[in-house]
Amino acid sequence: MFVCMIKAKKLVLGAGCFALALLCTAGAFRYAADRKQLGEARETATQQVGYSLDGKTAEKRLQFLESVGLQVEPEPLEVVEVKVPSAFDDTYTAYNELQKQAGFDLKKYAGKTLKRYRYQKTAEKGTPAEYVHLLLYKNTIVGGDVTPAEAGSASAPLVQK
């Protein structure tokens, strides 16, 4: 007959270590799945729209804007983080409809934090000032708009289809 004694402290410590290892493994799988999904989304979007949505560098962001026919000052006026709400209200639903006109959809990013770049659109003499916003998630362009500087004016889609 074989008898094994385990103290309660060692049992609790072992169970805690096992739970921590399990949690870390689950987190690693989730991270890998998110990275794969983002890569697939970027590839699909690029194929659909015909231009790169890579916004990792200032040069790539400016190339994207030029590829959709927008000329901006090279330095952004501001770079801020914005959180997309988990549940869209009427305002966000309307803004997402604007995004859909350009081939984007912010529903995929509900609850996520995006980076917003605001650029001054290069204006011809006599035309009102406008801003161009780019929304990025993990260095991928996921939306944006063209907004007149005059308060109360309606925004336009980033990409005219």
Coordinates of N, CA, C and O in Angstrom, one line a residue:
M1 N 0.8 -1.2 0.0 CA 0.0 0.0 0.0 C 0.9 1.2 0.0 O 1.9 1.3 0.7
F2 N 0.5 2.2 -0.8 CA 1.2 3.5 -1.0 C 0.4 4.6 -0.4 O -0.7 4.8 -0.8
V3 N 0.9 5.5 0.4 CA 0.2 6.6 1.0 C 1.0 7.9 0.7 O 2.2 7.9 0.8
C4 N 0.3 8.8 0.2 CA 0.9 10.1 -0.2 C 0.2 11.2 0.6 O -1.0 11.3 0.5
M5 N 0.9 12.1 1.2 CA 0.3 13.2 2.0 C 0.7 14.5 1.3 O 1.9 14.7 1.0
I6 N -0.2 15.3 1.1 CA 0.0 16.7 0.5 C -0.6 17.7 1.4 O -1.7 17.6 1.8
K7 N 0.3 18.7 1.7 CA -0.2 19.7 2.6 C -1.1 20.7 1.8 O -1.0 20.8 0.6
A8 N -2.1 21.2 2.5 CA -3.1 22.1 1.8 C -2.5 23.3 1.2 O -2.9 23.7 0.1
K9 N -1.4 23.9 1.8 CA -0.7 25.0 1.2 C -0.2 24.7 -0.2 O -0.3 25.4 -1.1
K10 N 0.5 23.5 -0.3 CA 1.1 23.1 -1.6 C 0.0 22.8 -2.6 O 0.2 23.1 -3.8
L11 N -1.1 22.3 -2.2 CA -2.2 22.0 -3.1 C -2.8 23.3 -3.7 O -3.0 23.4 -4.9
V12 N -3.0 24.3 -2.8 CA -3.6 25.6 -3.2 C -2.6 26.3 -4.1 O -2.9 26.9 -5.2
L13 N -1.3 26.3 -3.8 CA -0.2 26.9 -4.6 C -0.2 26.2 -6.0 O -0.1 26.9 -7.0
G14 N -0.2 24.9 -6.0 CA -0.2 24.2 -7.3 C -1.4 24.5 -8.2 O -1.3 24.7 -9.4
A15 N -2.6 24.6 -7.5 CA -3.8 24.9 -8.3 C -3.7 26.3 -8.8 O -4.1 26.6 -9.9
G16 N -3.2 27.2 -8.0 CA -3.0 28.6 -8.5 C -2.1 28.7 -9.7 O -2.4 29.5 -10.6
C17 N -1.0 28.0 -9.6 CA 0.0 28.0 -10.7 C -0.6 27.4 -12.0 O -0.5 28.0 -13.1
F18 N -1.4 26.4 -11.8 CA -2.1 25.7 -12.9 C -3.1 26.7 -13.6 O -3.1 26.9 -14.8
A19 N -3.9 27.4 -12.7 CA -4.9 28.4 -13.2 C -4.2 29.5 -13.9 O -4.6 30.0 -15.0
L20 N -3.1 30.0 -13.4 CA -2.3 31.1 -14.0 C -1.8 30.7 -15.4 O -1.9 31.4 -16.4
A21 N -1.2 29.5 -15.5 CA -0.7 29.0 -16.7 C -1.8 28.8 -17.8 O -1.7 29.2 -19.0
L22 N -3.0 28.3 -17.3 CA -4.1 28.2 -18.2 C -4.6 29.6 -18.7 O -4.9 29.7 -19.9
L23 N -4.6 30.6 -17.9 CA -5.0 31.9 -18.2 C -4.1 32.5 -19.2 O -4.5 33.1 -20.2
C24 N -2.8 32.3 -19.0 CA -1.8 32.9 -19.9 C -1.9 32.2 -21.3 O -1.8 32.9 -22.3
T25 N -2.1 30.9 -21.3 CA -2.3 30.2 -22.6 C -3.5 30.7 -23.4 O -3.4 30.9 -24.6
A26 N -4.6 30.9 -22.7 CA -5.8 31.4 -23.3 C -5.6 32.8 -23.8 O -6.0 33.1 -25.0
G27 N -4.9 33.6 -23.1 CA -4.5 35.0 -23.6 C -3.7 35.0 -24.8 O -3.9 35.8 -25.7
A28 N -2.7 34.1 -24.9 CA -1.9 34.0 -26.0 C -2.7 33.5 -27.3 O -2.5 34.1 -28.4
F29 N -3.6 32.6 -27.1 CA -4.4 32.2 -28.2 C -5.3 33.3 -28.7 O -5.5 33.5 -29.9
R30 N -5.8 34.1 -27.8 CA -6.7 35.2 -28.1 C -5.9 36.3 -28.9 O -6.4 36.8 -29.9
Y31 N -4.7 36.6 -28.4 CA -3.9 37.5 -29.1 C -3.6 37.1 -30.5 O -3.6 37.9 -31.4
A32 N -3.2 35.8 -30.7 CA -2.9 35.3 -32.0 C -4.1 35.4 -32.9 O -4.0 35.7 -34.1
A33 N -5.3 35.1 -32.4 CA -6.5 35.1 -33.2 C -6.8 36.6 -33.6 O -7.2 36.8 -34.7
D34 N -6.6 37.5 -32.7 CA -6.9 38.9 -33.0 C -5.9 39.4 -34.1 O -6.3 40.1 -35.0
R35 N -4.7 39.0 -34.0 CA -3.7 39.4 -35.0 C -4.0 38.8 -36.4 O -3.9 39.5 -37.4
K36 N -4.4 37.6 -36.4 CA -4.8 36.9 -37.6 C -6.0 37.6 -38.2 O -6.1 37.9 -39.4
Q37 N -7.0 37.9 -37.4 CA -8.2 38.5 -37.9 C -7.9 39.9 -38.4 O -8.5 40.3 -39.5
L38 N -7.1 40.7 -37.7 CA -6.7 42.0 -38.2 C -6.0 41.9 -39.6 O -6.3 42.7 -40.5
G39 N -5.1 41.0 -39.7 CA -4.4 40.8 -41.0 C -5.3 40.4 -42.1 O -5.2 41.0 -43.2
E40 N -6.3 39.5 -41.8 CA -7.2 39.2 -42.8 C -8.1 40.3 -43.2 O -8.5 40.5 -44.4
A41 N -8.5 41.1 -42.2 CA -9.4 42.3 -42.5 C -8.7 43.3 -43.3 O -9.2 43.9 -44.2
R42 N -7.4 43.5 -43.0 CA -6.6 44.5 -43.8 C -6.4 44.0 -45.2 O -6.6 44.8 -46.2
E43 N -6.2 42.7 -45.4 CA -6.0 42.2 -46.8 C -7.3 42.2 -47.6 O -7.3 42.7 -48.7
T44 N -8.4 41.9 -46.9 CA -9.7 41.9 -47.6 C -10.1 43.4 -48.0 O -10.5 43.6 -49.1
A45 N -9.9 44.3 -47.1 CA -10.2 45.7 -47.3 C -9.4 46.2 -48.4 O -9.9 47.0 -49.3
T46 N -8.1 45.9 -48.4 CA -7.2 46.4 -49.5 C -7.6 45.9 -50.8 O -7.6 46.6 -51.8
Q47 N -8.0 44.6 -50.9 CA -8.5 44.0 -52.2 C -9.8 44.7 -52.6 O -10.0 45.0 -53.8
Q48 N -10.7 45.0 -51.7 CA -12.0 45.6 -52.0 C -11.8 47.0 -52.5 O -12.5 47.4 -53.5
V49 N -11.0 47.8 -51.9 CA -10.9 49.2 -52.2 C -9.8 49.5 -53.2 O -9.8 50.6 -53.9
G50 N -8.8 48.7 -53.4 CA -7.8 48.9 -54.4 C -6.6 49.8 -53.9 O -5.8 50.2 -54.8
Y51 N -6.5 50.1 -52.7 CA -5.4 50.9 -52.2 C -5.0 50.3 -50.8 O -5.8 49.7 -50.1
S52 N -3.8 50.6 -50.4 CA -3.3 50.1 -49.1 C -3.9 50.9 -47.9 O -4.0 52.1 -47.9
L53 N -4.3 50.2 -46.9 CA -4.9 50.7 -45.7 C -3.8 50.8 -44.6 O -4.2 51.0 -43.4
D54 N -2.6 50.5 -44.9 CA -1.5 50.5 -44.0 C -1.2 52.0 -43.6 O -0.8 52.8 -44.4
G55 N -1.4 52.3 -42.3 CA -1.1 53.7 -41.8 C 0.0 53.7 -40.8 O 0.0 54.6 -39.9
K56 N 0.9 52.8 -40.9 CA 1.9 52.7 -39.8 C 2.8 53.9 -39.8 O 3.2 54.4 -38.7
T57 N 3.2 54.5 -40.9 CA 4.1 55.7 -40.9 C 3.3 56.9 -41.5 O 2.3 56.8 -42.2
A58 N 3.9 58.0 -41.2 CA 3.3 59.3 -41.7 C 3.3 59.2 -43.3 O 2.4 59.7 -43.9
E59 N 4.4 58.7 -43.8 CA 4.5 58.6 -45.3 C 3.3 57.8 -45.9 O 2.7 58.1 -46.9
K60 N 3.1 56.6 -45.2 CA 2.0 55.7 -45.7 C 0.6 56.4 -45.5 O -0.3 56.2 -46.4
R61 N 0.4 57.1 -44.5 CA -0.9 57.8 -44.3 C -1.1 58.9 -45.4 O -2.1 59.0 -46.0
L62 N 0.0 59.6 -45.7 CA -0.1 60.6 -46.7 C -0.3 60.0 -48.1 O -1.1 60.5 -48.9
Q63 N 0.4 58.9 -48.4 CA 0.2 58.1 -49.6 C -1.3 57.7 -49.8 O -1.9 57.8 -50.9
F64 N -1.9 57.2 -48.7 CA -3.3 56.8 -48.7 C -4.1 57.9 -49.1 O -5.0 57.8 -50.0
L65 N -4.0 59.1 -48.4 CA -4.8 60.2 -48.7 C -4.6 60.7 -50.1 O -5.6 61.0 -50.8
E66 N -3.4 60.7 -50.7 CA -3.2 61.0 -52.1 C -3.9 60.0 -53.0 O -4.5 60.4 -54.0
S67 N -3.9 58.8 -52.6 CA -4.5 57.7 -53.5 C -6.0 57.9 -53.6 O -6.6 57.4 -54.5
V68 N -6.6 58.5 -52.6 CA -8.1 58.7 -52.6 C -8.4 60.2 -53.0 O -9.6 60.6 -52.9
G69 N -7.4 60.9 -53.5 CA -7.6 62.2 -54.1 C -7.7 63.4 -53.1 O -8.2 64.4 -53.4
L70 N -7.1 63.2 -52.0 CA -7.0 64.3 -51.0 C -5.6 64.8 -50.8 O -4.7 64.0 -50.6
Q71 N -5.5 66.1 -50.8 CA -4.2 66.8 -50.6 C -4.3 67.4 -49.2 O -5.2 68.2 -49.0
V72 N -3.3 67.1 -48.3 CA -3.3 67.7 -47.0 C -1.9 68.2 -46.7 O -0.9 67.9 -47.3
E73 N -1.9 69.1 -45.6 CA -0.6 69.5 -45.1 C 0.1 68.3 -44.5 O -0.6 67.4 -43.9
P74 N 1.4 68.1 -44.7 CA 2.0 66.9 -44.2 C 2.0 66.6 -42.7 O 2.0 65.4 -42.3
E75 N 2.0 67.6 -41.9 CA 2.0 67.4 -40.5 C 0.5 67.4 -39.9 O -0.2 68.3 -40.2
P76 N 0.1 66.4 -39.2 CA -1.2 66.4 -38.6 C -1.4 67.5 -37.6 O -0.4 67.9 -36.9
L77 N -2.6 68.1 -37.5 CA -2.8 69.2 -36.5 C -2.9 68.6 -35.1 O -2.6 69.2 -34.2
E78 N -3.5 67.3 -35.1 CA -3.5 66.7 -33.8 C -3.6 65.2 -34.0 O -4.0 64.7 -35.0
V79 N -3.2 64.4 -33.0 CA -3.3 63.0 -32.9 C -3.9 62.7 -31.6 O -3.3 63.0 -30.5
V80 N -5.1 62.1 -31.5 CA -5.7 61.7 -30.3 C -6.3 60.3 -30.3 O -6.5 59.8 -31.4
E81 N -6.5 59.8 -29.2 CA -7.1 58.5 -29.1 C -8.6 58.7 -28.8 O -9.0 59.5 -28.0
V82 N -9.4 57.9 -29.6 CA -10.9 58.0 -29.4 C -11.4 56.6 -29.2 O -10.9 55.6 -29.8
K83 N -12.4 56.5 -28.3 CA -12.9 55.1 -28.0 C -14.3 55.0 -28.7 O -15.1 55.9 -28.6
V84 N -14.4 54.0 -29.5 CA -15.6 53.7 -30.2 C -16.6 53.1 -29.2 O -16.2 52.1 -28.5
P85 N -17.8 53.6 -29.0 CA -18.7 53.0 -28.0 C -19.1 51.6 -28.3 O -19.2 51.2 -29.5
S86 N -19.3 50.8 -27.3 CA -19.8 49.5 -27.5 C -21.2 49.4 -28.1 O -21.5 48.6 -29.0
A87 N -22.0 50.3 -27.7 CA -23.4 50.5 -28.3 C -23.5 51.8 -28.9 O -23.2 52.8 -28.3
F88 N -23.9 51.8 -30.2 CA -24.0 53.0 -31.0 C -25.3 53.8 -30.7 O -26.4 53.2 -30.7
D89 N -25.2 55.1 -30.4 CA -26.4 55.9 -30.3 C -26.7 56.4 -31.7 O -26.1 56.0 -32.7
D90 N -27.7 57.3 -31.8 CA -28.1 57.8 -33.1 C -27.0 58.6 -33.8 O -26.8 58.4 -35.0
T91 N -26.2 59.3 -33.1 CA -25.1 60.1 -33.7 C -24.0 59.1 -34.2 O -23.6 59.3 -35.4
Y92 N -23.6 58.1 -33.5 CA -22.6 57.2 -34.0 C -23.2 56.3 -35.1 O -22.4 56.0 -36.0
T93 N -24.5 56.0 -35.1 CA -25.1 55.2 -36.1 C -25.0 56.0 -37.4 O -24.6 55.5 -38.5
A94 N -25.3 57.3 -37.4 CA -25.2 58.2 -38.5 C -23.8 58.3 -39.0 O -23.5 58.3 -40.3
Y95 N -22.9 58.5 -38.1 CA -21.4 58.6 -38.5 C -21.0 57.3 -39.1 O -20.2 57.3 -40.1
N96 N -21.4 56.2 -38.6 CA -21.1 54.9 -39.2 C -21.6 54.7 -40.6 O -21.0 54.1 -41.5
E97 N -22.8 55.3 -40.9 CA -23.4 55.3 -42.2 C -22.5 56.0 -43.2 O -22.3 55.6 -44.3
L98 N -21.9 57.1 -42.7 CA -21.0 57.9 -43.5 C -19.7 57.0 -43.8 O -19.2 57.0 -44.9
Q99 N -19.3 56.3 -42.8 CA -18.1 55.4 -43.0 C -18.4 54.3 -44.0 O -17.6 54.0 -44.9
K100 N -19.6 53.8 -44.0 CA -20.1 52.7 -44.9 C -20.1 53.2 -46.3 O -19.8 52.5 -47.3
Q101 N -20.4 54.5 -46.5 CA -20.4 55.1 -47.9 C -19.0 55.0 -48.5 O -18.8 55.0 -49.7
A102 N -17.9 55.0 -47.6 CA -16.5 55.0 -48.0 C -16.0 53.6 -48.0 O -14.8 53.4 -48.3
G103 N -16.8 52.6 -47.7 CA -16.3 51.2 -47.6 C -15.8 50.8 -46.3 O -15.1 49.7 -46.2
F104 N -16.0 51.6 -45.2 CA -15.5 51.2 -43.9 C -16.7 50.9 -43.0 O -17.9 51.1 -43.4
D105 N -16.5 50.3 -41.9 CA -17.6 50.0 -40.9 C -17.0 49.9 -39.5 O -16.2 49.1 -39.2
L106 N -17.4 50.9 -38.7 CA -16.8 51.0 -37.4 C -17.5 50.0 -36.4 O -17.0 49.9 -35.3
K107 N -18.5 49.3 -36.8 CA -19.1 48.3 -35.9 C -18.1 47.3 -35.5 O -18.2 46.7 -34.4
K108 N -17.2 46.9 -36.4 CA -16.1 46.0 -36.1 C -15.2 46.4 -34.9 O -14.6 45.6 -34.3
Y109 N -15.2 47.7 -34.7 CA -14.3 48.3 -33.7 C -15.0 48.8 -32.4 O -14.5 49.5 -31.7
A110 N -16.3 48.3 -32.3 CA -17.1 48.8 -31.1 C -16.3 48.4 -29.8 O -15.9 47.2 -29.7
G111 N -16.2 49.3 -28.9 CA -15.5 49.1 -27.7 C -14.0 49.2 -27.7 O -13.3 49.1 -26.7
K112 N -13.4 49.4 -28.9 CA -12.0 49.5 -29.1 C -11.5 51.0 -29.1 O -12.3 51.9 -29.3
T113 N -10.3 51.2 -28.9 CA -9.7 52.6 -28.9 C -9.0 52.7 -30.2 O -8.1 51.9 -30.6
L114 N -9.3 53.8 -30.9 CA -8.7 54.1 -32.2 C -7.8 55.3 -32.1 O -8.0 56.1 -31.1
K115 N -6.9 55.5 -33.0 CA -6.1 56.7 -33.1 C -6.7 57.6 -34.2 O -6.9 57.1 -35.3
R116 N -6.9 58.9 -33.9 CA -7.5 59.8 -34.9 C -6.4 60.8 -35.3 O -5.9 61.6 -34.4
Y117 N -6.1 60.9 -36.6 CA -5.2 61.9 -37.1 C -6.1 63.0 -37.7 O -6.9 62.7 -38.6
R118 N -5.8 64.3 -37.4 CA -6.5 65.4 -38.0 C -5.5 66.2 -38.9 O -4.5 66.7 -38.4
Y119 N -5.8 66.3 -40.2 CA -5.0 67.0 -41.1 C -5.8 68.2 -41.6 O -7.0 68.2 -41.8
Q120 N -5.0 69.2 -42.0 CA -5.6 70.4 -42.7 C -5.6 70.1 -44.2 O -4.5 69.8 -44.7
K121 N -6.7 70.1 -44.8 CA -6.8 69.9 -46.2 C -6.2 71.1 -46.9 O -6.5 72.2 -46.6
T122 N -5.5 70.8 -48.0 CA -4.9 71.9 -48.8 C -6.0 72.5 -49.6 O -6.7 71.8 -50.4
A123 N -6.3 73.8 -49.4 CA -7.4 74.4 -50.0 C -7.0 75.3 -51.2 O -5.9 75.9 -51.1
E124 N -7.8 75.3 -52.2 CA -7.6 76.3 -53.2 C -8.1 77.7 -52.8 O -9.0 77.8 -51.9
K125 N -7.5 78.7 -53.3 CA -7.9 80.1 -52.9 C -9.4 80.3 -53.1 O -10.0 79.9 -54.1
G126 N -10.0 80.8 -52.0 CA -11.5 81.1 -52.1 C -12.4 79.9 -51.7 O -13.6 80.1 -51.6
T127 N -11.8 78.8 -51.4 CA -12.6 77.7 -50.9 C -12.5 77.6 -49.4 O -11.5 77.9 -48.8
P128 N -13.6 77.2 -48.7 CA -13.6 77.1 -47.2 C -12.6 76.0 -46.7 O -12.3 75.1 -47.4
A129 N -12.1 76.3 -45.6 CA -11.1 75.4 -44.9 C -11.8 74.1 -44.6 O -13.0 74.0 -44.2
E130 N -11.1 73.0 -44.7 CA -11.6 71.6 -44.3 C -10.6 70.8 -43.6 O -9.4 71.1 -43.8
Y131 N -11.0 69.9 -42.8 CA -10.1 69.0 -42.1 C -10.4 67.6 -42.6 O -11.5 67.2 -43.0
V132 N -9.3 66.8 -42.6 CA -9.4 65.4 -43.0 C -9.0 64.6 -41.8 O -8.0 64.8 -41.2
H133 N -9.9 63.7 -41.4 CA -9.6 62.8 -40.2 C -9.4 61.4 -40.7 O -10.1 60.9 -41.6
L134 N -8.4 60.8 -40.2 CA -8.1 59.4 -40.4 C -8.2 58.6 -39.1 O -7.7 59.0 -38.1
L135 N -8.9 57.5 -39.1 CA -9.1 56.6 -37.9 C -8.3 55.4 -38.2 O -8.4 54.7 -39.2
L136 N -7.4 55.1 -37.2 CA -6.5 53.9 -37.3 C -6.7 53.0 -36.1 O -6.9 53.4 -35.0
Y137 N -6.7 51.7 -36.4 CA -6.7 50.7 -35.3 C -5.5 49.8 -35.6 O -5.4 49.2 -36.7
K138 N -4.6 49.8 -34.6 CA -3.3 49.0 -34.8 C -2.7 49.3 -36.1 O -2.3 48.4 -36.8
N139 N -2.5 50.6 -36.4 CA -1.8 51.0 -37.6 C -2.5 50.7 -39.0 O -1.9 50.8 -40.0
T140 N -3.8 50.3 -38.9 CA -4.5 50.1 -40.1 C -5.6 51.2 -40.2 O -6.3 51.4 -39.2
I141 N -5.8 51.8 -41.4 CA -6.8 52.8 -41.6 C -8.1 52.1 -41.6 O -8.4 51.2 -42.4
V142 N -9.0 52.5 -40.7 CA -10.3 51.8 -40.6 C -11.5 52.8 -40.8 O -12.7 52.4 -40.8
G143 N -11.2 54.1 -41.1 CA -12.2 55.0 -41.3 C -11.7 56.4 -41.4 O -10.5 56.7 -41.4
G144 N -12.6 57.4 -41.5 CA -12.2 58.8 -41.6 C -13.3 59.6 -42.2 O -14.4 59.1 -42.6
D145 N -13.1 60.9 -42.4 CA -14.0 61.8 -43.0 C -13.4 63.1 -43.4 O -12.2 63.3 -43.0
V146 N -14.1 63.9 -44.2 CA -13.7 65.2 -44.5 C -14.7 66.1 -43.9 O -15.9 66.0 -44.2
T147 N -14.3 67.0 -43.1 CA -15.2 67.9 -42.3 C -14.8 69.4 -42.5 O -13.7 69.8 -42.4
P148 N -15.8 70.2 -42.9 CA -15.6 71.6 -43.1 C -15.2 72.2 -41.7 O -15.7 71.8 -40.7
A149 N -14.3 73.2 -41.7 CA -13.9 73.8 -40.5 C -15.0 74.6 -39.9 O -15.1 74.9 -38.7
E150 N -16.0 75.1 -40.7 CA -17.1 75.9 -40.2 C -18.0 75.0 -39.4 O -18.5 73.9 -39.8
A151 N -18.3 75.4 -38.1 CA -19.1 74.6 -37.2 C -20.5 74.4 -37.8 O -21.1 75.3 -38.4
G152 N -21.1 73.2 -37.6 CA -22.4 72.9 -38.0 C -22.5 72.4 -39.4 O -23.6 72.1 -39.9
S153 N -21.4 72.3 -40.1 CA -21.4 71.8 -41.5 C -21.3 70.3 -41.5 O -20.7 69.7 -40.7
A154 N -21.9 69.7 -42.5 CA -21.9 68.2 -42.6 C -20.6 67.7 -43.1 O -19.9 68.3 -44.0
S155 N -20.2 66.5 -42.5 CA -19.0 65.8 -43.0 C -19.3 65.0 -44.2 O -20.4 64.7 -44.5
A156 N -18.2 64.7 -45.0 CA -18.3 63.9 -46.2 C -17.5 62.7 -46.0 O -16.6 62.6 -45.2
P157 N -17.8 61.6 -46.8 CA -17.0 60.4 -46.7 C -15.6 60.7 -47.1 O -15.3 61.5 -47.9
L158 N -14.7 59.9 -46.5 CA -13.3 60.0 -46.8 C -13.0 59.6 -48.2 O -12.2 60.3 -48.9
V159 N -13.6 58.6 -48.7 CA -13.4 58.1 -50.0 C -14.7 58.3 -50.8 O -15.8 57.9 -50.3
Q160 N -14.7 58.9 -51.9 CA -15.8 59.1 -52.8 C -15.9 58.0 -53.7 O -15.0 57.7 -54.5
K161 N -17.0 57.2 -53.7 CA -17.2 56.0 -54.6 C -18.0 56.4 -55.7 O -18.9 57.2 -55.7

